[in-house]
Amino acid sequence: MNTNKRTLKKSIVVFMLNNKTFLIAVILGIILSFASPRFLTAVNLTNVLRQICVVGIMAIPFTFIIGIGDIDLSVGSIVGIVGIIVSVLMRDAGFSLFAAMTIGMIIGAACGALNAGLISALDLPPFIVTFATQSLLRGIVYISTNMVPINRIPDSLIRMGQGYIGPIPIPVIVMFIVLAICWTISKKTKFGRHIVAMGGNKEAAYHCGINTNRVRLKVFCLLGVCCAVAAVVLTGRTASGQVSAGNGNEMDCITAVVLGGSSFSGGVTNIAGTFWGTLIVGMITNGMNLLGIDSNFQIIAKGLMILIALVIDNASSKIYNKLKK
């Protein structure tokens, strides 16, 4: 009988460790529902989902970057430059949404390929390379626009950020499509297994026949494409190509991925966890707005969330390893 109780207790603990981000989201939702009666309304919950879409579209594939043990600080700048290019192509050159978005995704993939190529070919640290390309791309945006937003964009582009299909906002649909694709890659493909193997031990993965440079290239290109999609959604939501679009999004991505349980050391790609991590960030931001808390405190909250997530991840890993033994 005692053995059955211990087994049940162990199963419960393992379940909680494997689903800690989901449980945190549920607990946070309960707390916010008591703090503000408006939080659990259908309108507000829909707003939360709409608000997290841009970051979610970026953070979900960003999980793979962390999964291989790399980092990408240029994601916000990719969003900025693609948003400007798509706006200009549609407004001034008469491109259709499909054509402009396709070109935007090619540019996003090219930015990812540039990052991956520099890291692999020159054996440079990802942090330094992507920090440099972040500044490079943002500088191009500032110079090419003279710091003036691209206004009067076509309605079809605005619909991508503000439109609905039935009762569901288009950005939410796009985010869940990205979520489904990345989850499938993570769980059902050889590419997903190679990402985990590379992050767990790059040298061992290489000696096992995995082309680690090709894996890195695919991961960075995938992220670049998703950043381009996020740029289109954000441009539509703001109804203009903003020169500051994407600023700080790299911090939001890192926060969501770390909250989701993916380790900075690599070897873990918790796609579902990243979604819940993104939702937690959105819930906290929304809750602070509902409670009238100064928006500047949101920056402090994000920093604290990363620290708390690291502590929880470290503690839960120790508990999980002890249970396995």
PDB file of C-alpha atoms in Angstrom:
ATOM      1  CA  MET A   1       0.000   0.000   0.000  1.00  0.00           C
ATOM      2  CA  ASN A   2       2.841   2.361   0.920  1.00  0.00           C
ATOM      3  CA  THR A   3       4.549   1.469  -2.362  1.00  0.00           C
ATOM      4  CA  ASN A   4       1.414   2.443  -4.302  1.00  0.00           C
ATOM      5  CA  LYS A   5       1.238   5.752  -2.439  1.00  0.00           C
ATOM      6  CA  ARG A   6       4.885   6.486  -3.181  1.00  0.00           C
ATOM      7  CA  THR A   7       4.360   5.608  -6.852  1.00  0.00           C
ATOM      8  CA  LEU A   8       1.289   7.856  -7.042  1.00  0.00           C
ATOM      9  CA  LYS A   9       3.135  10.696  -5.301  1.00  0.00           C
ATOM     10  CA  LYS A  10       6.080  10.300  -7.666  1.00  0.00           C
ATOM     11  CA  SER A  11       3.766  10.330 -10.697  1.00  0.00           C
ATOM     12  CA  ILE A  12       2.085  13.523  -9.481  1.00  0.00           C
ATOM     13  CA  VAL A  13       5.435  15.232  -8.885  1.00  0.00           C
ATOM     14  CA  VAL A  14       6.721  14.201 -12.331  1.00  0.00           C
ATOM     15  CA  PHE A  15       3.512  15.459 -13.973  1.00  0.00           C
ATOM     16  CA  MET A  16       3.833  18.808 -12.180  1.00  0.00           C
ATOM     17  CA  LEU A  17       7.496  19.133 -13.192  1.00  0.00           C
ATOM     18  CA  ASN A  18       6.748  18.338 -16.836  1.00  0.00           C
ATOM     19  CA  ASN A  19       3.806  20.767 -16.936  1.00  0.00           C
ATOM     20  CA  LYS A  20       4.992  23.465 -14.555  1.00  0.00           C
ATOM     21  CA  THR A  21       4.515  26.333 -17.026  1.00  0.00           C
ATOM     22  CA  PHE A  22       0.907  25.333 -17.704  1.00  0.00           C
ATOM     23  CA  LEU A  23       0.231  25.072 -13.958  1.00  0.00           C
ATOM     24  CA  ILE A  24       1.826  28.495 -13.362  1.00  0.00           C
ATOM     25  CA  ALA A  25      -0.429  29.957 -16.078  1.00  0.00           C
ATOM     26  CA  VAL A  26      -3.515  28.444 -14.433  1.00  0.00           C
ATOM     27  CA  ILE A  27      -2.523  29.707 -10.968  1.00  0.00           C
ATOM     28  CA  LEU A  28      -1.747  33.161 -12.360  1.00  0.00           C
ATOM     29  CA  GLY A  29      -5.109  33.224 -14.137  1.00  0.00           C
ATOM     30  CA  ILE A  30      -6.917  32.412 -10.878  1.00  0.00           C
ATOM     31  CA  ILE A  31      -5.025  35.149  -9.006  1.00  0.00           C
ATOM     32  CA  LEU A  32      -5.723  37.764 -11.684  1.00  0.00           C
ATOM     33  CA  SER A  33      -9.403  36.799 -11.829  1.00  0.00           C
ATOM     34  CA  PHE A  34      -9.696  37.686  -8.150  1.00  0.00           C
ATOM     35  CA  ALA A  35      -7.596  40.843  -8.550  1.00  0.00           C
ATOM     36  CA  SER A  36      -9.713  42.142 -11.434  1.00  0.00           C
ATOM     37  CA  PRO A  37     -13.247  40.977 -12.326  1.00  0.00           C
ATOM     38  CA  ARG A  38     -12.611  42.043 -15.940  1.00  0.00           C
ATOM     39  CA  PHE A  39      -9.757  39.588 -16.457  1.00  0.00           C
ATOM     40  CA  LEU A  40     -11.829  36.458 -17.163  1.00  0.00           C
ATOM     41  CA  THR A  41     -14.248  38.147 -19.571  1.00  0.00           C
ATOM     42  CA  ALA A  42     -14.296  36.802 -23.137  1.00  0.00           C
ATOM     43  CA  VAL A  43     -13.339  40.206 -24.541  1.00  0.00           C
ATOM     44  CA  ASN A  44     -10.284  40.521 -22.292  1.00  0.00           C
ATOM     45  CA  LEU A  45      -9.078  36.951 -22.857  1.00  0.00           C
ATOM     46  CA  THR A  46      -9.350  37.513 -26.616  1.00  0.00           C
ATOM     47  CA  ASN A  47      -7.326  40.699 -26.188  1.00  0.00           C
ATOM     48  CA  VAL A  48      -4.636  38.781 -24.289  1.00  0.00           C
ATOM     49  CA  LEU A  49      -4.338  36.282 -27.148  1.00  0.00           C
ATOM     50  CA  ARG A  50      -4.177  39.082 -29.715  1.00  0.00           C
ATOM     51  CA  GLN A  51      -1.528  40.926 -27.700  1.00  0.00           C
ATOM     52  CA  ILE A  52       0.791  37.905 -27.464  1.00  0.00           C
ATOM     53  CA  CYS A  53       0.545  36.890 -31.137  1.00  0.00           C
ATOM     54  CA  VAL A  54       3.542  38.830 -32.454  1.00  0.00           C
ATOM     55  CA  VAL A  55       5.833  37.643 -29.672  1.00  0.00           C
ATOM     56  CA  GLY A  56       4.351  34.137 -29.835  1.00  0.00           C
ATOM     57  CA  ILE A  57       5.029  33.808 -33.580  1.00  0.00           C
ATOM     58  CA  MET A  58       8.661  34.722 -32.861  1.00  0.00           C
ATOM     59  CA  ALA A  59       9.188  32.959 -29.536  1.00  0.00           C
ATOM     60  CA  ILE A  60       7.901  29.548 -30.623  1.00  0.00           C
ATOM     61  CA  PRO A  61      10.634  29.007 -33.279  1.00  0.00           C
ATOM     62  CA  PHE A  62      13.100  30.853 -31.015  1.00  0.00           C
ATOM     63  CA  THR A  63      12.840  27.703 -28.874  1.00  0.00           C
ATOM     64  CA  PHE A  64      14.890  25.889 -31.511  1.00  0.00           C
ATOM     65  CA  ILE A  65      17.631  28.545 -31.296  1.00  0.00           C
ATOM     66  CA  ILE A  66      17.894  27.958 -27.555  1.00  0.00           C
ATOM     67  CA  GLY A  67      17.543  24.226 -28.235  1.00  0.00           C
ATOM     68  CA  ILE A  68      20.791  24.096 -30.244  1.00  0.00           C
ATOM     69  CA  GLY A  69      22.538  26.151 -27.570  1.00  0.00           C
ATOM     70  CA  ASP A  70      22.652  29.431 -29.552  1.00  0.00           C
ATOM     71  CA  ILE A  71      21.047  32.858 -29.129  1.00  0.00           C
ATOM     72  CA  ASP A  72      19.644  35.405 -31.606  1.00  0.00           C
ATOM     73  CA  LEU A  73      19.443  39.057 -30.595  1.00  0.00           C
ATOM     74  CA  SER A  74      18.568  40.264 -34.097  1.00  0.00           C
ATOM     75  CA  VAL A  75      14.949  39.037 -34.188  1.00  0.00           C
ATOM     76  CA  GLY A  76      13.460  42.435 -33.348  1.00  0.00           C
ATOM     77  CA  SER A  77      15.481  44.151 -36.065  1.00  0.00           C
ATOM     78  CA  ILE A  78      14.388  41.536 -38.613  1.00  0.00           C
ATOM     79  CA  VAL A  79      10.792  42.375 -37.710  1.00  0.00           C
ATOM     80  CA  GLY A  80      11.555  46.074 -38.143  1.00  0.00           C
ATOM     81  CA  ILE A  81      13.200  45.865 -41.556  1.00  0.00           C
ATOM     82  CA  VAL A  82      10.684  43.373 -43.007  1.00  0.00           C
ATOM     83  CA  GLY A  83       7.773  45.513 -41.790  1.00  0.00           C
ATOM     84  CA  ILE A  84       9.167  48.552 -43.589  1.00  0.00           C
ATOM     85  CA  ILE A  85       9.922  46.636 -46.795  1.00  0.00           C
ATOM     86  CA  VAL A  86       6.489  44.984 -46.968  1.00  0.00           C
ATOM     87  CA  SER A  87       4.782  48.331 -46.321  1.00  0.00           C
ATOM     88  CA  VAL A  88       6.715  50.061 -49.101  1.00  0.00           C
ATOM     89  CA  LEU A  89       6.213  47.212 -51.570  1.00  0.00           C
ATOM     90  CA  MET A  90       2.450  47.213 -51.054  1.00  0.00           C
ATOM     91  CA  ARG A  91       1.895  50.958 -50.802  1.00  0.00           C
ATOM     92  CA  ASP A  92       4.334  52.313 -53.390  1.00  0.00           C
ATOM     93  CA  ALA A  93       5.005  49.393 -55.747  1.00  0.00           C
ATOM     94  CA  GLY A  94       1.501  47.926 -55.821  1.00  0.00           C
ATOM     95  CA  PHE A  95       2.521  44.430 -54.688  1.00  0.00           C
ATOM     96  CA  SER A  96      -0.205  42.089 -53.474  1.00  0.00           C
ATOM     97  CA  LEU A  97      -0.188  40.901 -49.877  1.00  0.00           C
ATOM     98  CA  PHE A  98       0.941  37.425 -50.951  1.00  0.00           C
ATOM     99  CA  ALA A  99       3.808  38.723 -53.103  1.00  0.00           C
ATOM    100  CA  ALA A 100       5.026  41.243 -50.517  1.00  0.00           C
ATOM    101  CA  MET A 101       4.767  38.699 -47.692  1.00  0.00           C
ATOM    102  CA  THR A 102       6.688  36.124 -49.764  1.00  0.00           C
ATOM    103  CA  ILE A 103       9.497  38.622 -50.372  1.00  0.00           C
ATOM    104  CA  GLY A 104       9.433  39.509 -46.677  1.00  0.00           C
ATOM    105  CA  MET A 105       9.847  35.851 -45.699  1.00  0.00           C
ATOM    106  CA  ILE A 106      12.737  35.461 -48.163  1.00  0.00           C
ATOM    107  CA  ILE A 107      14.429  38.488 -46.580  1.00  0.00           C
ATOM    108  CA  GLY A 108      13.806  37.055 -43.105  1.00  0.00           C
ATOM    109  CA  ALA A 109      15.334  33.737 -44.156  1.00  0.00           C
ATOM    110  CA  ALA A 110      18.306  35.580 -45.674  1.00  0.00           C
ATOM    111  CA  CYS A 111      18.890  37.422 -42.387  1.00  0.00           C
ATOM    112  CA  GLY A 112      18.794  34.104 -40.553  1.00  0.00           C
ATOM    113  CA  ALA A 113      21.191  32.580 -43.086  1.00  0.00           C
ATOM    114  CA  LEU A 114      23.565  35.519 -42.605  1.00  0.00           C
ATOM    115  CA  ASN A 115      23.616  34.957 -38.853  1.00  0.00           C
ATOM    116  CA  ALA A 116      24.096  31.199 -39.172  1.00  0.00           C
ATOM    117  CA  GLY A 117      26.754  31.578 -41.867  1.00  0.00           C
ATOM    118  CA  LEU A 118      28.852  34.013 -39.838  1.00  0.00           C
ATOM    119  CA  ILE A 119      28.588  31.873 -36.710  1.00  0.00           C
ATOM    120  CA  SER A 120      29.504  28.626 -38.484  1.00  0.00           C
ATOM    121  CA  ALA A 121      32.031  29.820 -41.070  1.00  0.00           C
ATOM    122  CA  LEU A 122      34.005  32.097 -38.759  1.00  0.00           C
ATOM    123  CA  ASP A 123      33.346  30.150 -35.542  1.00  0.00           C
ATOM    124  CA  LEU A 124      32.088  33.308 -33.837  1.00  0.00           C
ATOM    125  CA  PRO A 125      29.910  33.477 -30.689  1.00  0.00           C
ATOM    126  CA  PRO A 126      26.183  33.727 -31.598  1.00  0.00           C
ATOM    127  CA  PHE A 127      25.699  36.502 -29.034  1.00  0.00           C
ATOM    128  CA  ILE A 128      28.279  38.774 -30.709  1.00  0.00           C
ATOM    129  CA  VAL A 129      27.205  37.978 -34.284  1.00  0.00           C
ATOM    130  CA  THR A 130      23.502  38.573 -33.702  1.00  0.00           C
ATOM    131  CA  PHE A 131      24.186  41.671 -31.593  1.00  0.00           C
ATOM    132  CA  ALA A 132      26.101  43.071 -34.575  1.00  0.00           C
ATOM    133  CA  THR A 133      23.407  42.189 -37.123  1.00  0.00           C
ATOM    134  CA  GLN A 134      20.796  43.629 -34.774  1.00  0.00           C
ATOM    135  CA  SER A 135      22.531  47.019 -34.939  1.00  0.00           C
ATOM    136  CA  LEU A 136      23.193  46.684 -38.676  1.00  0.00           C
ATOM    137  CA  LEU A 137      19.555  45.972 -39.586  1.00  0.00           C
ATOM    138  CA  ARG A 138      18.156  48.589 -37.212  1.00  0.00           C
ATOM    139  CA  GLY A 139      20.526  51.181 -38.652  1.00  0.00           C
ATOM    140  CA  ILE A 140      19.327  50.362 -42.177  1.00  0.00           C
ATOM    141  CA  VAL A 141      15.727  50.893 -41.038  1.00  0.00           C
ATOM    142  CA  TYR A 142      16.524  54.271 -39.462  1.00  0.00           C
ATOM    143  CA  ILE A 143      18.517  55.556 -42.448  1.00  0.00           C
ATOM    144  CA  SER A 144      16.123  54.311 -45.144  1.00  0.00           C
ATOM    145  CA  THR A 145      13.057  55.822 -43.480  1.00  0.00           C
ATOM    146  CA  ASN A 146      14.591  59.006 -42.036  1.00  0.00           C
ATOM    147  CA  MET A 147      12.828  57.910 -38.847  1.00  0.00           C
ATOM    148  CA  VAL A 148       9.423  58.489 -40.519  1.00  0.00           C
ATOM    149  CA  PRO A 149       6.780  55.698 -40.304  1.00  0.00           C
ATOM    150  CA  ILE A 150       5.280  54.241 -43.501  1.00  0.00           C
ATOM    151  CA  ASN A 151       1.629  55.309 -43.358  1.00  0.00           C
ATOM    152  CA  ARG A 152      -1.416  54.782 -45.620  1.00  0.00           C
ATOM    153  CA  ILE A 153      -0.754  51.080 -46.084  1.00  0.00           C
ATOM    154  CA  PRO A 154      -3.358  48.947 -47.948  1.00  0.00           C
ATOM    155  CA  ASP A 155      -6.382  47.502 -46.164  1.00  0.00           C
ATOM    156  CA  SER A 156      -5.343  43.927 -46.985  1.00  0.00           C
ATOM    157  CA  LEU A 157      -2.201  44.396 -44.891  1.00  0.00           C
ATOM    158  CA  ILE A 158      -4.152  45.998 -42.055  1.00  0.00           C
ATOM    159  CA  ARG A 159      -6.536  43.036 -42.075  1.00  0.00           C
ATOM    160  CA  MET A 160      -3.629  40.689 -41.293  1.00  0.00           C
ATOM    161  CA  GLY A 161      -3.225  42.420 -37.946  1.00  0.00           C
ATOM    162  CA  GLN A 162      -6.767  43.508 -37.176  1.00  0.00           C
ATOM    163  CA  GLY A 163      -9.071  41.188 -39.108  1.00  0.00           C
ATOM    164  CA  TYR A 164     -11.122  38.163 -38.064  1.00  0.00           C
ATOM    165  CA  ILE A 165     -12.084  34.857 -39.597  1.00  0.00           C
ATOM    166  CA  GLY A 166     -15.415  34.248 -37.953  1.00  0.00           C
ATOM    167  CA  PRO A 167     -15.014  35.106 -34.258  1.00  0.00           C
ATOM    168  CA  ILE A 168     -11.260  34.377 -34.222  1.00  0.00           C
ATOM    169  CA  PRO A 169      -8.653  37.108 -34.852  1.00  0.00           C
ATOM    170  CA  ILE A 170      -6.399  36.358 -37.826  1.00  0.00           C
ATOM    171  CA  PRO A 171      -3.182  36.887 -35.777  1.00  0.00           C
ATOM    172  CA  VAL A 172      -4.338  34.202 -33.319  1.00  0.00           C
ATOM    173  CA  ILE A 173      -4.908  31.762 -36.199  1.00  0.00           C
ATOM    174  CA  VAL A 174      -1.440  32.541 -37.583  1.00  0.00           C
ATOM    175  CA  MET A 175       0.155  31.991 -34.170  1.00  0.00           C
ATOM    176  CA  PHE A 176      -1.492  28.592 -33.739  1.00  0.00           C
ATOM    177  CA  ILE A 177      -0.417  27.556 -37.248  1.00  0.00           C
ATOM    178  CA  VAL A 178       3.193  28.404 -36.305  1.00  0.00           C
ATOM    179  CA  LEU A 179       2.706  26.525 -33.023  1.00  0.00           C
ATOM    180  CA  ALA A 180       1.423  23.413 -34.828  1.00  0.00           C
ATOM    181  CA  ILE A 181       4.256  23.448 -37.374  1.00  0.00           C
ATOM    182  CA  CYS A 182       6.993  23.885 -34.774  1.00  0.00           C
ATOM    183  CA  TRP A 183       5.465  21.269 -32.449  1.00  0.00           C
ATOM    184  CA  THR A 184       5.396  18.801 -35.352  1.00  0.00           C
ATOM    185  CA  ILE A 185       9.029  19.569 -36.186  1.00  0.00           C
ATOM    186  CA  SER A 186      10.013  19.106 -32.558  1.00  0.00           C
ATOM    187  CA  LYS A 187       8.152  15.861 -31.920  1.00  0.00           C
ATOM    188  CA  LYS A 188       7.772  14.110 -35.272  1.00  0.00           C
ATOM    189  CA  THR A 189      10.807  14.849 -37.470  1.00  0.00           C
ATOM    190  CA  LYS A 190      14.463  13.906 -37.764  1.00  0.00           C
ATOM    191  CA  PHE A 191      15.273  17.627 -37.895  1.00  0.00           C
ATOM    192  CA  GLY A 192      13.711  18.064 -34.454  1.00  0.00           C
ATOM    193  CA  ARG A 193      15.791  15.195 -33.053  1.00  0.00           C
ATOM    194  CA  HIS A 194      18.936  16.676 -34.575  1.00  0.00           C
ATOM    195  CA  ILE A 195      18.222  20.010 -32.863  1.00  0.00           C
ATOM    196  CA  VAL A 196      18.036  18.315 -29.473  1.00  0.00           C
ATOM    197  CA  ALA A 197      21.141  16.213 -30.172  1.00  0.00           C
ATOM    198  CA  MET A 198      23.141  19.267 -31.249  1.00  0.00           C
ATOM    199  CA  GLY A 199      22.094  21.235 -28.186  1.00  0.00           C
ATOM    200  CA  GLY A 200      22.833  18.337 -25.862  1.00  0.00           C
ATOM    201  CA  ASN A 201      26.362  17.748 -27.166  1.00  0.00           C
ATOM    202  CA  LYS A 202      27.474  19.404 -30.393  1.00  0.00           C
ATOM    203  CA  GLU A 203      30.690  17.394 -30.745  1.00  0.00           C
ATOM    204  CA  ALA A 204      28.933  14.075 -30.150  1.00  0.00           C
ATOM    205  CA  ALA A 205      26.192  15.025 -32.624  1.00  0.00           C
ATOM    206  CA  TYR A 206      28.819  15.877 -35.249  1.00  0.00           C
ATOM    207  CA  HIS A 207      30.638  12.567 -34.755  1.00  0.00           C
ATOM    208  CA  CYS A 208      27.306  10.755 -35.080  1.00  0.00           C
ATOM    209  CA  GLY A 209      26.966  12.105 -38.602  1.00  0.00           C
ATOM    210  CA  ILE A 210      24.752  15.138 -37.952  1.00  0.00           C
ATOM    211  CA  ASN A 211      25.686  18.164 -40.064  1.00  0.00           C
ATOM    212  CA  THR A 212      25.532  20.706 -37.236  1.00  0.00           C
ATOM    213  CA  ASN A 213      26.160  23.681 -39.529  1.00  0.00           C
ATOM    214  CA  ARG A 214      23.192  22.677 -41.685  1.00  0.00           C
ATOM    215  CA  VAL A 215      21.004  22.242 -38.599  1.00  0.00           C
ATOM    216  CA  ARG A 216      21.979  25.729 -37.407  1.00  0.00           C
ATOM    217  CA  LEU A 217      21.262  27.187 -40.867  1.00  0.00           C
ATOM    218  CA  LYS A 218      17.791  25.631 -40.966  1.00  0.00           C
ATOM    219  CA  VAL A 219      16.964  26.794 -37.440  1.00  0.00           C
ATOM    220  CA  PHE A 220      18.044  30.401 -38.061  1.00  0.00           C
ATOM    221  CA  CYS A 221      16.260  30.518 -41.434  1.00  0.00           C
ATOM    222  CA  LEU A 222      13.056  29.156 -39.881  1.00  0.00           C
ATOM    223  CA  LEU A 223      13.216  31.813 -37.188  1.00  0.00           C
ATOM    224  CA  GLY A 224      13.843  34.497 -39.830  1.00  0.00           C
ATOM    225  CA  VAL A 225      10.769  33.406 -41.795  1.00  0.00           C
ATOM    226  CA  CYS A 226       8.611  33.483 -38.654  1.00  0.00           C
ATOM    227  CA  CYS A 227       9.983  36.935 -37.768  1.00  0.00           C
ATOM    228  CA  ALA A 228       8.845  38.093 -41.219  1.00  0.00           C
ATOM    229  CA  VAL A 229       5.356  36.710 -40.571  1.00  0.00           C
ATOM    230  CA  ALA A 230       5.332  38.471 -37.194  1.00  0.00           C
ATOM    231  CA  ALA A 231       6.382  41.687 -38.956  1.00  0.00           C
ATOM    232  CA  VAL A 232       3.385  41.488 -41.301  1.00  0.00           C
ATOM    233  CA  VAL A 233       1.010  40.901 -38.387  1.00  0.00           C
ATOM    234  CA  LEU A 234       2.524  43.757 -36.354  1.00  0.00           C
ATOM    235  CA  THR A 235       2.457  46.155 -39.301  1.00  0.00           C
ATOM    236  CA  GLY A 236      -1.194  45.315 -39.874  1.00  0.00           C
ATOM    237  CA  ARG A 237      -2.011  45.756 -36.201  1.00  0.00           C
ATOM    238  CA  THR A 238      -0.423  49.219 -36.035  1.00  0.00           C
ATOM    239  CA  ALA A 239      -1.696  50.122 -39.554  1.00  0.00           C
ATOM    240  CA  SER A 240       1.758  51.466 -40.427  1.00  0.00           C
ATOM    241  CA  GLY A 241       5.362  50.462 -40.872  1.00  0.00           C
ATOM    242  CA  GLN A 242       6.908  51.683 -37.628  1.00  0.00           C
ATOM    243  CA  VAL A 243      10.660  52.338 -37.463  1.00  0.00           C
ATOM    244  CA  SER A 244      10.710  51.101 -33.872  1.00  0.00           C
ATOM    245  CA  ALA A 245       8.805  47.888 -34.650  1.00  0.00           C
ATOM    246  CA  GLY A 246      10.350  44.871 -32.960  1.00  0.00           C
ATOM    247  CA  ASN A 247      12.434  46.826 -30.461  1.00  0.00           C
ATOM    248  CA  GLY A 248      12.885  44.699 -27.351  1.00  0.00           C
ATOM    249  CA  ASN A 249      11.199  41.625 -28.834  1.00  0.00           C
ATOM    250  CA  GLU A 250      14.349  39.547 -28.314  1.00  0.00           C
ATOM    251  CA  MET A 251      13.892  40.045 -24.566  1.00  0.00           C
ATOM    252  CA  ASP A 252      10.270  38.914 -24.795  1.00  0.00           C
ATOM    253  CA  CYS A 253      11.294  35.805 -26.753  1.00  0.00           C
ATOM    254  CA  ILE A 254      13.987  34.860 -24.258  1.00  0.00           C
ATOM    255  CA  THR A 255      11.572  35.384 -21.369  1.00  0.00           C
ATOM    256  CA  ALA A 256       8.900  33.168 -22.971  1.00  0.00           C
ATOM    257  CA  VAL A 257      11.342  30.376 -23.871  1.00  0.00           C
ATOM    258  CA  VAL A 258      13.010  30.327 -20.454  1.00  0.00           C
ATOM    259  CA  LEU A 259       9.640  30.412 -18.692  1.00  0.00           C
ATOM    260  CA  GLY A 260       8.609  27.534 -20.936  1.00  0.00           C
ATOM    261  CA  GLY A 261      11.305  25.300 -19.496  1.00  0.00           C
ATOM    262  CA  SER A 262      13.885  25.266 -22.292  1.00  0.00           C
ATOM    263  CA  SER A 263      17.413  25.376 -20.868  1.00  0.00           C
ATOM    264  CA  PHE A 264      19.962  27.970 -21.994  1.00  0.00           C
ATOM    265  CA  SER A 265      22.509  25.172 -22.179  1.00  0.00           C
ATOM    266  CA  GLY A 266      20.529  23.599 -25.051  1.00  0.00           C
ATOM    267  CA  GLY A 267      19.197  20.113 -25.647  1.00  0.00           C
ATOM    268  CA  VAL A 268      15.536  20.890 -24.826  1.00  0.00           C
ATOM    269  CA  THR A 269      12.813  22.160 -27.183  1.00  0.00           C
ATOM    270  CA  ASN A 270       9.634  22.606 -25.176  1.00  0.00           C
ATOM    271  CA  ILE A 271       7.387  24.180 -27.817  1.00  0.00           C
ATOM    272  CA  ALA A 272       4.191  23.895 -25.759  1.00  0.00           C
ATOM    273  CA  GLY A 273       6.052  25.332 -22.761  1.00  0.00           C
ATOM    274  CA  THR A 274       7.114  28.351 -24.823  1.00  0.00           C
ATOM    275  CA  PHE A 275       3.495  29.019 -25.774  1.00  0.00           C
ATOM    276  CA  TRP A 276       2.466  28.930 -22.108  1.00  0.00           C
ATOM    277  CA  GLY A 277       5.466  31.102 -21.257  1.00  0.00           C
ATOM    278  CA  THR A 278       4.335  33.641 -23.856  1.00  0.00           C
ATOM    279  CA  LEU A 279       0.839  33.523 -22.414  1.00  0.00           C
ATOM    280  CA  ILE A 280       2.165  34.105 -18.885  1.00  0.00           C
ATOM    281  CA  VAL A 281       4.037  37.212 -20.056  1.00  0.00           C
ATOM    282  CA  GLY A 282       0.869  38.448 -21.777  1.00  0.00           C
ATOM    283  CA  MET A 283      -1.283  37.719 -18.732  1.00  0.00           C
ATOM    284  CA  ILE A 284       1.056  39.630 -16.423  1.00  0.00           C
ATOM    285  CA  THR A 285       1.185  42.606 -18.798  1.00  0.00           C
ATOM    286  CA  ASN A 286      -2.594  42.572 -19.187  1.00  0.00           C
ATOM    287  CA  GLY A 287      -3.136  42.185 -15.448  1.00  0.00           C
ATOM    288  CA  MET A 288      -0.860  45.125 -14.671  1.00  0.00           C
ATOM    289  CA  ASN A 289      -2.754  47.257 -17.186  1.00  0.00           C
ATOM    290  CA  LEU A 290      -6.112  46.277 -15.686  1.00  0.00           C
ATOM    291  CA  LEU A 291      -4.842  47.136 -12.212  1.00  0.00           C
ATOM    292  CA  GLY A 292      -3.485  50.494 -13.380  1.00  0.00           C
ATOM    293  CA  ILE A 293       0.156  49.686 -12.586  1.00  0.00           C
ATOM    294  CA  ASP A 294       2.821  51.837 -14.264  1.00  0.00           C
ATOM    295  CA  SER A 295       3.935  50.210 -17.544  1.00  0.00           C
ATOM    296  CA  ASN A 296       7.587  50.789 -16.615  1.00  0.00           C
ATOM    297  CA  PHE A 297       7.200  48.107 -13.959  1.00  0.00           C
ATOM    298  CA  GLN A 298       6.560  45.600 -16.760  1.00  0.00           C
ATOM    299  CA  ILE A 299      10.266  45.750 -17.623  1.00  0.00           C
ATOM    300  CA  ILE A 300      11.117  44.919 -14.014  1.00  0.00           C
ATOM    301  CA  ALA A 301       8.526  42.126 -14.055  1.00  0.00           C
ATOM    302  CA  LYS A 302      10.095  40.534 -17.157  1.00  0.00           C
ATOM    303  CA  GLY A 303      13.530  40.580 -15.586  1.00  0.00           C
ATOM    304  CA  LEU A 304      12.170  39.012 -12.416  1.00  0.00           C
ATOM    305  CA  MET A 305      10.321  36.383 -14.457  1.00  0.00           C
ATOM    306  CA  ILE A 306      13.552  35.295 -16.133  1.00  0.00           C
ATOM    307  CA  LEU A 307      15.333  35.006 -12.781  1.00  0.00           C
ATOM    308  CA  ILE A 308      12.424  33.097 -11.230  1.00  0.00           C
ATOM    309  CA  ALA A 309      12.204  30.808 -14.261  1.00  0.00           C
ATOM    310  CA  LEU A 310      15.917  30.006 -14.021  1.00  0.00           C
ATOM    311  CA  VAL A 311      15.586  29.207 -10.311  1.00  0.00           C
ATOM    312  CA  ILE A 312      12.515  27.027 -10.902  1.00  0.00           C
ATOM    313  CA  ASP A 313      14.181  25.257 -13.837  1.00  0.00           C
ATOM    314  CA  ASN A 314      17.324  24.557 -11.819  1.00  0.00           C
ATOM    315  CA  ALA A 315      15.377  23.303  -8.794  1.00  0.00           C
ATOM    316  CA  SER A 316      12.974  21.180 -10.854  1.00  0.00           C
ATOM    317  CA  SER A 317      15.868  19.588 -12.773  1.00  0.00           C
ATOM    318  CA  LYS A 318      17.493  18.527  -9.504  1.00  0.00           C
ATOM    319  CA  ILE A 319      14.211  17.081  -8.213  1.00  0.00           C
ATOM    320  CA  TYR A 320      13.591  15.275 -11.514  1.00  0.00           C
ATOM    321  CA  ASN A 321      17.092  13.771 -11.552  1.00  0.00           C
ATOM    322  CA  LYS A 322      16.687  12.646  -7.937  1.00  0.00           C
ATOM    323  CA  LEU A 323      13.389  10.937  -8.794  1.00  0.00           C
ATOM    324  CA  LYS A 324      14.979   9.166 -11.754  1.00  0.00           C
ATOM    325  CA  LYS A 325      17.681   7.770  -9.480  1.00  0.00           C
TER     326      LYS A 325
END
